[in-house]
Coordinates of C-alpha atoms in Angstrom, one line a residue:
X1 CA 38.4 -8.1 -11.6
X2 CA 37.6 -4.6 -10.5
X3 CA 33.9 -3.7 -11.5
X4 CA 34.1 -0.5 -13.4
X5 CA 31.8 2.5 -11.7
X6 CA 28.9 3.4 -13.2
X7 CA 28.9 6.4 -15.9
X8 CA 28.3 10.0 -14.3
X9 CA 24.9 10.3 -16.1
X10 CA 23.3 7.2 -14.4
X11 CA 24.9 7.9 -10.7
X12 CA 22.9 11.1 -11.2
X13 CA 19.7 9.6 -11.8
X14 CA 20.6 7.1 -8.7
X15 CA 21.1 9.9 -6.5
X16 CA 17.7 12.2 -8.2
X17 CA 15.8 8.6 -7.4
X18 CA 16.4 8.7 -4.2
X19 CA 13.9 9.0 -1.0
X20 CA 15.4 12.1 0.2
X21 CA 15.3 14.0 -3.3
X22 CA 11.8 12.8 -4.0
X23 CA 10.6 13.7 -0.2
X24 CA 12.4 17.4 -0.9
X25 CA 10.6 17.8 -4.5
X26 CA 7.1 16.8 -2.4
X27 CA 7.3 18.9 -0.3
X28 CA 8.3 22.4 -2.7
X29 CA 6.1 21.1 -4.7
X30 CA 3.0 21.0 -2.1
X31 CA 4.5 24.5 -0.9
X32 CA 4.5 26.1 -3.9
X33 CA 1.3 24.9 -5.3
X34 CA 0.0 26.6 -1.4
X35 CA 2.2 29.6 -2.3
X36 CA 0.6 29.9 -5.7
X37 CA -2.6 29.1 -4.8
X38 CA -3.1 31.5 -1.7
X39 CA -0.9 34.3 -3.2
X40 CA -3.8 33.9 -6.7
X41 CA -7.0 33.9 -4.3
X42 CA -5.7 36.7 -2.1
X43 CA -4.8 39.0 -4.9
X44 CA -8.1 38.2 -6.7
X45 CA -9.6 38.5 -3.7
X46 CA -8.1 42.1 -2.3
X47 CA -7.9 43.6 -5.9
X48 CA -11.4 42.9 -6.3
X49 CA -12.5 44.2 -2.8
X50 CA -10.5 47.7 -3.4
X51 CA -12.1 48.1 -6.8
X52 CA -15.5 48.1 -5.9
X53 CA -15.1 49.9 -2.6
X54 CA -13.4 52.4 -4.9
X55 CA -16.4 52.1 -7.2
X56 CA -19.0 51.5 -4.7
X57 CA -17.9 55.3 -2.9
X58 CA -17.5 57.5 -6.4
X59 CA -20.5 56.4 -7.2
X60 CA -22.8 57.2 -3.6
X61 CA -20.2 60.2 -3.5
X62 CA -21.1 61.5 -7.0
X63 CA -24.6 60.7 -6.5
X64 CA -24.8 63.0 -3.3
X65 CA -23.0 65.8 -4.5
X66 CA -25.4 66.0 -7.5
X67 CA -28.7 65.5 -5.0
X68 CA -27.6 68.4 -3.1
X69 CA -26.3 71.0 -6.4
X70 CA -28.7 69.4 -9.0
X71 CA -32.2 71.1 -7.3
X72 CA -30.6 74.5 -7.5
X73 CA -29.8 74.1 -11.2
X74 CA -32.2 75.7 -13.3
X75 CA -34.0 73.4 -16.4
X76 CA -33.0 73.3 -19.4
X77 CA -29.6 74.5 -18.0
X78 CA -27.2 76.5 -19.8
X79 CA -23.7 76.0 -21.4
X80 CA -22.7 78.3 -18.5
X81 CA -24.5 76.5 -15.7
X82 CA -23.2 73.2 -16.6
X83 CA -20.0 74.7 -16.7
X84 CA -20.7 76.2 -13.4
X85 CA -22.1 72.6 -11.7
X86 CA -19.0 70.9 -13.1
X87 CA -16.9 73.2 -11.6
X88 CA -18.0 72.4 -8.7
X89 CA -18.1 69.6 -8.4
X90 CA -14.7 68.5 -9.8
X91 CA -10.9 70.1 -9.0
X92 CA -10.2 70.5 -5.7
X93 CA -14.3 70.0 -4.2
X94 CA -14.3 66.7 -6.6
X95 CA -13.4 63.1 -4.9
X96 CA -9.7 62.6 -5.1
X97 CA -8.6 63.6 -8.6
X98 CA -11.8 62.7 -10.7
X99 CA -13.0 64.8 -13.6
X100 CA -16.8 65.4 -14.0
X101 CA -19.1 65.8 -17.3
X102 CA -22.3 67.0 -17.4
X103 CA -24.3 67.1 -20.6
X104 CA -27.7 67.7 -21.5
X105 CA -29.4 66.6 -24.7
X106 CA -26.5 68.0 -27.3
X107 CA -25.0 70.3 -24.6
X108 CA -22.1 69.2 -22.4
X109 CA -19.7 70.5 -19.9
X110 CA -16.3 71.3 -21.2
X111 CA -14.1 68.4 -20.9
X112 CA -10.4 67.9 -20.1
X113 CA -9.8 64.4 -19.4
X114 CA -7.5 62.7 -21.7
X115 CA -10.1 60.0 -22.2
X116 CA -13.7 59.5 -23.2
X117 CA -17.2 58.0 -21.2
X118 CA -17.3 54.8 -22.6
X119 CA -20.2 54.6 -24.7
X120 CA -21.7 52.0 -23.1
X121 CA -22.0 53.9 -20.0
X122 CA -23.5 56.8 -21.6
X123 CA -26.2 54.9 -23.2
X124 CA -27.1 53.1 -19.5
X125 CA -27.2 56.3 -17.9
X126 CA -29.3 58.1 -19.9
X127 CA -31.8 55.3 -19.9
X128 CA -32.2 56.5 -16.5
X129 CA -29.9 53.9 -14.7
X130 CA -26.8 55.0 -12.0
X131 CA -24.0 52.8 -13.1
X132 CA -20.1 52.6 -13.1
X133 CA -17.4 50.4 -15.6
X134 CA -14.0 50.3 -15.1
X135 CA -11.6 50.1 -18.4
X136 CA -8.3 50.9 -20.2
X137 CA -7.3 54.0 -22.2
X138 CA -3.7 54.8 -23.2
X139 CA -1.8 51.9 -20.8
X140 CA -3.7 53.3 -17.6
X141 CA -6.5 51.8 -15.9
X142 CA -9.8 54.1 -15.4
X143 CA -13.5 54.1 -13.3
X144 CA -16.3 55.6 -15.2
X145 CA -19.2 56.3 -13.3
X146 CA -22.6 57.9 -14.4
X147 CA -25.5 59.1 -12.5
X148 CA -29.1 60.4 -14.6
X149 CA -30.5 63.8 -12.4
X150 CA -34.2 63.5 -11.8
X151 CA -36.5 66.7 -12.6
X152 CA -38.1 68.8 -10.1
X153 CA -41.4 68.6 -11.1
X154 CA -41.3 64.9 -10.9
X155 CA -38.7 63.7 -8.5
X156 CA -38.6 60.1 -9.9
X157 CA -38.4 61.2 -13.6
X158 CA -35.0 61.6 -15.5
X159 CA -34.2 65.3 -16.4
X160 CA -32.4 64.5 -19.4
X161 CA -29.4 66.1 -17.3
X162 CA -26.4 63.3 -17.2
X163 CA -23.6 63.6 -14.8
X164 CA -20.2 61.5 -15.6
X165 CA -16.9 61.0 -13.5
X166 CA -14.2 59.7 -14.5
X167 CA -11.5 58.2 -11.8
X168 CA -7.9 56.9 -12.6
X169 CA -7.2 53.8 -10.7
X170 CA -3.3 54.2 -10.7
X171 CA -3.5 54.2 -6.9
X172 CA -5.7 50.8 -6.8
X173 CA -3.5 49.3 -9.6
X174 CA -0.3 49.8 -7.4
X175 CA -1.4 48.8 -5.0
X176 CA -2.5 45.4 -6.7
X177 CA 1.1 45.4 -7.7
X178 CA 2.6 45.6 -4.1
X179 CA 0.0 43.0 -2.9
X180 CA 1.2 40.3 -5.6
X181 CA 4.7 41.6 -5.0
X182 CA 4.4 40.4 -1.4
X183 CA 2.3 37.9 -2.3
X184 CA 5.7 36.2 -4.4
X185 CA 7.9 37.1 -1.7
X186 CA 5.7 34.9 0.8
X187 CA 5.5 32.4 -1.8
X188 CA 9.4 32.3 -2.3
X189 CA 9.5 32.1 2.1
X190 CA 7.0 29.6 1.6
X191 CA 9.3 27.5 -0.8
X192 CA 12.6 28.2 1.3
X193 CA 10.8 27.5 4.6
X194 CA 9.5 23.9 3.0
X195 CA 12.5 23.1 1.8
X196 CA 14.4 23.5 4.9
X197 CA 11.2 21.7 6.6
X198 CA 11.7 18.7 3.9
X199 CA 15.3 18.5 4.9
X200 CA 14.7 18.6 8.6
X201 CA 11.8 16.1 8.0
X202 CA 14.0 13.9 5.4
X203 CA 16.6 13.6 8.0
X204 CA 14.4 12.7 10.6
X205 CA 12.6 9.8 8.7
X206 CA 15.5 8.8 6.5
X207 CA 18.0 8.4 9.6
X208 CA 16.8 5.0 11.1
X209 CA 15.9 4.0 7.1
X210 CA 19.5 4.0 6.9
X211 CA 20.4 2.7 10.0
X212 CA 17.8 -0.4 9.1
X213 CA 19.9 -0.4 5.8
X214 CA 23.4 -0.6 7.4
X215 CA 22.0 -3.2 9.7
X216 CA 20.9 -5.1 6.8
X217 CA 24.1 -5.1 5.1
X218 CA 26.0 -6.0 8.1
X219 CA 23.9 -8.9 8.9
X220 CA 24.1 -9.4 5.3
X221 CA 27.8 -10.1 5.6
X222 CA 27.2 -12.6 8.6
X223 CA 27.6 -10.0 11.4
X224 CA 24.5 -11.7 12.9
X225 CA 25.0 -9.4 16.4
X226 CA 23.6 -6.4 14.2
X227 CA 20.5 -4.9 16.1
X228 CA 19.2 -1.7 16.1
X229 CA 18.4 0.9 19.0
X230 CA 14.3 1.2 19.1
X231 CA 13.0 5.0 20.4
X232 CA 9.6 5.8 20.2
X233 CA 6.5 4.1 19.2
X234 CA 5.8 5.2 15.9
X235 CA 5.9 2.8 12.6
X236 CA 9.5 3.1 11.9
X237 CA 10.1 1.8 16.2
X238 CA 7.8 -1.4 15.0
X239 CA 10.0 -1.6 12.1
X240 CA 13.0 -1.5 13.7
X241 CA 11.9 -4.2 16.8
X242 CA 10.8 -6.3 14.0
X243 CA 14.0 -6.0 12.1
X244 CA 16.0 -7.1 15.5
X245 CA 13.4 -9.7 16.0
X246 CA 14.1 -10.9 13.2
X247 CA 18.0 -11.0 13.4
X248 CA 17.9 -13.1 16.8
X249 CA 15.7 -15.3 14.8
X250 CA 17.9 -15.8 12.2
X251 CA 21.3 -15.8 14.4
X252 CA 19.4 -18.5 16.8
X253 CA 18.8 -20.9 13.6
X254 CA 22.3 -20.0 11.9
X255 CA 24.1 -21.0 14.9
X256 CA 21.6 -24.1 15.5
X257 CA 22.5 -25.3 11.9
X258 CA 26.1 -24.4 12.3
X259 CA 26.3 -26.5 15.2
X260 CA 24.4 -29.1 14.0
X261 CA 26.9 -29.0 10.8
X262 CA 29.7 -29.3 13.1
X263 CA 28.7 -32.2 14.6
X264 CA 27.9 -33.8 11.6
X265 CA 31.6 -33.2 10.3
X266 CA 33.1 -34.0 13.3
X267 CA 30.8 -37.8 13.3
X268 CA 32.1 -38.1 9.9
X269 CA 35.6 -37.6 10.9
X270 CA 35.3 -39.8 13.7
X271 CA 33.6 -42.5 12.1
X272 CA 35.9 -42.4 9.1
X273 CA 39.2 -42.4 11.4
X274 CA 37.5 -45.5 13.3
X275 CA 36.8 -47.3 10.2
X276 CA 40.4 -46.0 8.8
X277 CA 42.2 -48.9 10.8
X278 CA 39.5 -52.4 10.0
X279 CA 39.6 -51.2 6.4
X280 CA 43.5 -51.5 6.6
X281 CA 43.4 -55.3 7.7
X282 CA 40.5 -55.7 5.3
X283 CA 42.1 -54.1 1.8
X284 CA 45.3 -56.5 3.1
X285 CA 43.3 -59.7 3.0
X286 CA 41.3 -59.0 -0.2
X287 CA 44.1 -58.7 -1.5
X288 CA 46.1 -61.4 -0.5
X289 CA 42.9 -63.1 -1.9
X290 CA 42.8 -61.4 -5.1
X291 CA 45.9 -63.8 -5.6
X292 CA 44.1 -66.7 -5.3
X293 CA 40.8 -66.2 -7.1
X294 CA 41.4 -68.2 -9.7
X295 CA 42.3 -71.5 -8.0
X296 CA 38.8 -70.8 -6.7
X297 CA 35.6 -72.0 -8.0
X298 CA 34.3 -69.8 -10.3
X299 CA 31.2 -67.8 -8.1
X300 CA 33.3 -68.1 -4.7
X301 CA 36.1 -65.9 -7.4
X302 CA 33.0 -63.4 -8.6
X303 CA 31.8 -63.0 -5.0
X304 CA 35.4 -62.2 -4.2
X305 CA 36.0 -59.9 -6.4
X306 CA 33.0 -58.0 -6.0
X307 CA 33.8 -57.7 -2.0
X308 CA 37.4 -56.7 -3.2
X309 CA 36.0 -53.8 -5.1
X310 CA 34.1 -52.7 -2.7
X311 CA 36.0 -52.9 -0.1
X312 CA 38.5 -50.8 -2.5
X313 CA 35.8 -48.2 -2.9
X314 CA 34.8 -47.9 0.8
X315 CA 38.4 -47.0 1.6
X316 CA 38.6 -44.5 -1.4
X317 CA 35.2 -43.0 0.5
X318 CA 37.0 -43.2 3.7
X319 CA 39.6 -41.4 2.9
X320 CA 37.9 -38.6 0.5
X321 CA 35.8 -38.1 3.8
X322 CA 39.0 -37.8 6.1
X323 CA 40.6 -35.3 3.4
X324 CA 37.2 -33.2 2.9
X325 CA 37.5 -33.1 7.2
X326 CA 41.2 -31.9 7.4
X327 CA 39.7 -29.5 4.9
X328 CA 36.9 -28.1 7.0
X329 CA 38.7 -28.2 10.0
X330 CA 41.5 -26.1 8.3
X331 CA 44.0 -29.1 9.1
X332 CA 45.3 -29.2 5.8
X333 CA 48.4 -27.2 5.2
X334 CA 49.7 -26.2 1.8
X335 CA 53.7 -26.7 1.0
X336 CA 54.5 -24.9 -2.0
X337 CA 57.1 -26.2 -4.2
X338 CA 58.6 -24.4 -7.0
X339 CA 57.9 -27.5 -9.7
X340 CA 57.4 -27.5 -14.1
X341 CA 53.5 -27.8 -13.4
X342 CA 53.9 -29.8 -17.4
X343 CA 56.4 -32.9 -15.5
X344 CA 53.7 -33.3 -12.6
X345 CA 50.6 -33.6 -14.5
X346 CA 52.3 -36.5 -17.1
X347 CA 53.4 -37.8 -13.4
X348 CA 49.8 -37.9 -12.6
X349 CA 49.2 -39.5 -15.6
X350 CA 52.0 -42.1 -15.7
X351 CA 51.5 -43.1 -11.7
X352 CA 47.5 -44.1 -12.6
X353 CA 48.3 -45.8 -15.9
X354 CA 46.2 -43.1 -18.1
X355 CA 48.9 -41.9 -20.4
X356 CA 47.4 -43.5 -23.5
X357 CA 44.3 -42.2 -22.9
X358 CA 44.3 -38.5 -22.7
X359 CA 45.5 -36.3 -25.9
X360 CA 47.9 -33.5 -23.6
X361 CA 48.9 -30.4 -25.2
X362 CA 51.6 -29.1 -22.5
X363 CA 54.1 -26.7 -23.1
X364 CA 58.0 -27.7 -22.5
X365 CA 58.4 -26.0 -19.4
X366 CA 55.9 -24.3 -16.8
X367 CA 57.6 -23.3 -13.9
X368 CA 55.3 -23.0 -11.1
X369 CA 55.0 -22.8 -7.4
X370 CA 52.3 -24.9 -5.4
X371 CA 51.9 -28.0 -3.4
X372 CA 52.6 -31.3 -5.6
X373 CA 50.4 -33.5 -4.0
X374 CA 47.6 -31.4 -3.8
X375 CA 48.2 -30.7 -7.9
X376 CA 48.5 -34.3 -8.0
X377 CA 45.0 -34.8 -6.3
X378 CA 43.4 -31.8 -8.7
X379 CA 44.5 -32.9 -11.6
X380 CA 44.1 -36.7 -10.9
X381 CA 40.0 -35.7 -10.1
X382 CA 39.8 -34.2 -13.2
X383 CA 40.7 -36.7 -15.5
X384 CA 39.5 -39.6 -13.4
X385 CA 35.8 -37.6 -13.7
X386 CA 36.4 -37.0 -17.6
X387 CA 37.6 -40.8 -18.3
X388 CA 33.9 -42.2 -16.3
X389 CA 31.7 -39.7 -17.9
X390 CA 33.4 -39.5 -21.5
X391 CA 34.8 -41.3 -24.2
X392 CA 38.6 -41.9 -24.5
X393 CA 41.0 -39.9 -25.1
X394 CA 40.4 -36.9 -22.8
X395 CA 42.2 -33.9 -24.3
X396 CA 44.5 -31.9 -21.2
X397 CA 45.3 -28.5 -22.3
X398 CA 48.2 -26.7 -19.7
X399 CA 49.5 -22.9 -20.4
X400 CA 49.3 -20.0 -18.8
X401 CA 47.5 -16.6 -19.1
X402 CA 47.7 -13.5 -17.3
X403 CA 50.4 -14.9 -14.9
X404 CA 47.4 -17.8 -14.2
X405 CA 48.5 -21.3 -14.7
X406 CA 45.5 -22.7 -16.9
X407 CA 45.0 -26.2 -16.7
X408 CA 41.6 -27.4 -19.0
X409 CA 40.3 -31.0 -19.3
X410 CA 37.9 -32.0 -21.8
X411 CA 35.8 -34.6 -22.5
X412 CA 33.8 -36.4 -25.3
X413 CA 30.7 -37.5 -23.8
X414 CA 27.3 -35.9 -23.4
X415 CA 28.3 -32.7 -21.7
X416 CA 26.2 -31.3 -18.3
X417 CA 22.9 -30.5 -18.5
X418 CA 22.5 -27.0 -17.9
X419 CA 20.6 -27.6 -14.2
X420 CA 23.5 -29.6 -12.7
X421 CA 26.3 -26.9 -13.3
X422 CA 25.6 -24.9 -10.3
X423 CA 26.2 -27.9 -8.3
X424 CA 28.8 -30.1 -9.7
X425 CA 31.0 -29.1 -6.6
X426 CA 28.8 -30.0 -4.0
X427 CA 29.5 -32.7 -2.0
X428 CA 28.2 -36.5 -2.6
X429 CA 26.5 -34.4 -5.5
X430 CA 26.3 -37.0 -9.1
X431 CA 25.3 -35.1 -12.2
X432 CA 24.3 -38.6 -14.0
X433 CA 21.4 -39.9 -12.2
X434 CA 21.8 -43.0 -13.6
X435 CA 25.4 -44.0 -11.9
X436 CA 24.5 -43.4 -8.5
X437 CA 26.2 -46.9 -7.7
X438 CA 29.4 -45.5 -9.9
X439 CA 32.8 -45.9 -8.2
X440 CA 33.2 -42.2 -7.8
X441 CA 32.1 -41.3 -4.3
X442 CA 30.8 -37.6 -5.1
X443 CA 33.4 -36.1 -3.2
X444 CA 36.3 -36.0 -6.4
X445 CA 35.2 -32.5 -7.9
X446 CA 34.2 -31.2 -3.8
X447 CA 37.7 -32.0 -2.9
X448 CA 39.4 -31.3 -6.1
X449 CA 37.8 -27.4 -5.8
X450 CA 38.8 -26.9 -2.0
X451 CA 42.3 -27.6 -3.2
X452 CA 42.5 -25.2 -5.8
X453 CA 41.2 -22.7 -3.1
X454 CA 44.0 -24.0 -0.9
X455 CA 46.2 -22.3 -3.8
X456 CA 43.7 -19.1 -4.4
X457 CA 42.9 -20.6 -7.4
X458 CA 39.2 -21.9 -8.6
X459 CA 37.6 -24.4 -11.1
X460 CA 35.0 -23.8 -13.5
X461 CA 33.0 -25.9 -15.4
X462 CA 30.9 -25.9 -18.6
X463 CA 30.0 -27.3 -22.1
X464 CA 32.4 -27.1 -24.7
X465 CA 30.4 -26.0 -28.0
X466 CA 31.4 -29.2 -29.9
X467 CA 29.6 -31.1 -27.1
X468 CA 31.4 -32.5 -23.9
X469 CA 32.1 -31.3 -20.7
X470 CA 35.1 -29.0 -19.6
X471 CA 36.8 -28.0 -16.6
X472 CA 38.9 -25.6 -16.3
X473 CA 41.5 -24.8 -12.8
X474 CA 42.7 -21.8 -12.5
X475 CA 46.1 -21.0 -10.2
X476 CA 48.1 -18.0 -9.8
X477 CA 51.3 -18.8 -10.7
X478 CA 53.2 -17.2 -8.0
X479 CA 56.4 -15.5 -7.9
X480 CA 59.0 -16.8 -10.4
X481 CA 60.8 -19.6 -9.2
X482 CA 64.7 -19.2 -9.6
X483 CA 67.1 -21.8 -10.4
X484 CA 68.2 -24.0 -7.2
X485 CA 65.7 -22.8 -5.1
X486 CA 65.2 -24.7 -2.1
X487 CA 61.8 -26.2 -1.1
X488 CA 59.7 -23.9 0.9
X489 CA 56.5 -24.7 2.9
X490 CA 54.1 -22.3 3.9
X491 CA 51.1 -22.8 6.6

């Protein structure tokens, strides 16, 4: 069965989760915390450095211009004279563009900014105190700055005489705005640069990641010649040497185990084709004997018996192990047939005497192609394994689904214990520990499965949910066989 692919949504999240994705989303995150970072301190930093230079100069500017007019400037001045002193020290012999107030007591310049002193400043300065405050009137930012004129008679005493200037800071504030301007366009370099950085970087780390992945899949899927090309010295170099360590490790024990495995099949097959021929000659004589065992006193007839049934059982072993060696050895050739797969299972049944004691439910005709005998062997494994373990009858269920041929045998004894399913098919392998002197070798269901893959079919096993055991083989059914067609082998 084809697996399905996975929905849009989650192969999206796959992809987001990956190591390049999160290495890219590191590093624009790093850069733009830098970005935002450098760009904040640098504006804070600059803006506040032009500000008070700005503030720092009006004010020793507007001091010295009123130390070197305020002595000629006769006390209590007049309306006129302040007048006169603002004039001149405002328009075009004031500091840029600033606007000047002088006041004394209730008497004050006349004044054409559009904004006020603040009060605050007004009340420092005529406590006798030079001082400047920067502050907001009608959307513009401005710098107020105040300086108290000593008297003549006593240099270090306040006059009473106040003289204010007020700056807009239009210049400073663009200027702000230009530096965080540039201050984002660095940031968004910053991010671009990074990201092209993360890339470079991600396919410099991530390229012999994947090459270490491809080399695991591959040796994965017994390519065990996979090794990887080492360059440099860093971590992912000790990786990789480890990783190809590793892999000659694991090919030099593979192909030690495979070779021990081989010989071990090929003893088997030895031994069992030497033991083929004595077997012969001693099957013949047991049972010429068998004859006889009851002209025979009654323990020389048990003893006889019991070496007759063994000997009957070490030839069935014999033979299993012969059949499961043509198996591994790919000696056994399949010759399909086109045969009613209902008339050779109640042939099965008939040749081994077990017709009265499996319940089949067969349809009247299942036309089929596959190799007889080997159906015969299947089909003769599964209902020899259900009559030991199980209680007569055995029910044998034939039909066919999805253009399969479904063939299901079902016992009535205890079922499998949930453990010993995964390894019912394994050879010499007895589910019931307590018949481990049965007269099944252990090879029945191991040799009854490498048929069915013979055909590209498969058996399955499991508890029916009444209780007992059931095994079901599955077999393609082949193309449709036609009337009169002739027998047909195939390697």
């Amino acid at each position: 069965m084809t697996a399905e692919p996975p929905p849009r949504r989650t192969r999206l999240r796959r992809a987001l989760a990956g190591l390049r994705p999160r290495m890219l989303a590191g590093f624009l995150a790093v850069a733009a915390l830098s970005a935002l970072a450098t760009a904040a301190l640098t504006y804070r930093a600059a803006t506040n450095s032009t500000l008070e230079l700005t503030q720092d100069t009006t004010l020793d500017e507007l001091r010295r211009r009123v130390d070197t007019l305020a002595p000629g400037l006769p006390f209590p001045p007049t309306q006129g004279e302040l007048d006169s002193l603002v004039g001149q020290l405002s328009g075009t012999a004031g500091f840029r563009d600033w606007r000047v107030l002088a006041a004394h007591g209730d008497d004050h310049s006349e004044w054409t900014q559009p904004v006020d002193v603040p009060p605050a400043l007004t009340a420092t300065v005529t406590a006798g105190h030079a001082a400047f405050q920067r502050f907001t009137a009608d959307g513009r930012p401005w710098l107020a700055t105040g300086v108290p004129v000593t008297g003549a008679a006593a240099p270090h005493a306040p006059s009473g005489l106040t003289v204010y200037a007020v700056l807009p800071l239009d210049r400073e504030q663009n200027a702000a705005t230009g530096l965080l301007a540039a201050a984002a366009g660095a940031g968004v370099f910053a991010l671009v640069l990074a990201a092209g950085l993360a890339l470079l970087a991600a396919r410099q780390v991530l390229r012999p990641v994947r090459a270490l992945g491809d080399a695991a899949h591959a040796l994965a899927q017994g390519r065990l010649d996979t090794r990887l090309t080492v360059t440099g010295h860093d971590e992912l170099a000790q990786l990789s040497k480890t990783f190809n360590h590793t892999a000659r490790t694991l090919q030099g024990t593979i192909e030690d185990l495979r070779a021990v495995e081989s010989q071990g099949r090929r003893f088997a097959a030895d031994v069992s084709h030497e033991l083929r021929t004595p077997l012969a000659a001693m099957v013949a004589v047991t049972d010429i004997l068998d004859e006889d065992a009851e002209q025979l006193p009654e323990d020389t007839a048990t003893a006889l018996r019991m070496i007759s049934n063994e000997t009957a059982r070490l030839a069935r072993l014999v033979n299993d192990l012969i059949e499961i060696s043509r198996l591994d050895a790919g000696a056994a050739p399949l010759h399909t047939e086109s045969v009613d797969a209902a008339t050779a299972v109640r042939e099965t049944l008939d040749l081994r005497g077990w017709r009265d004691r499996v319940e089949l439910d067969l349809p009247g005709a299942l036309p089929v192609r596959l190799d007889p005998r080997r159906f015969d062997v299947i089909v003769a494994n599964l209902v020899g394994n259900a009559l030991r373990h199980g209680r007569p009858p055995v029910r044998l269920r034939l039909r066919e689904a999805d253009d399969d041929l479904v063939l299901t045998v079902t016992d009535r004894g205890p079922g499998i214990p949930p453990a010993e399913l995964p390894h019912l098919f394994d050879r010499f392998y007895k589910a019931d520990k307590a018949r481990r002197r049965s007269e099944g070798s252990g090879l029945g269901l191991a040799i009854a499965q490498e048929n069915a893959r013979l055909h590209g079919g498969v058996i399955e096993a499991a508890n029916a949910p009444d209780g007992g055991a059931v095994f079901t083989l599955l077999l393609p059914r082949g193309p449709a066989p036609l009337d009169g067609d002739p027998t047909e082998d195939s390697p």
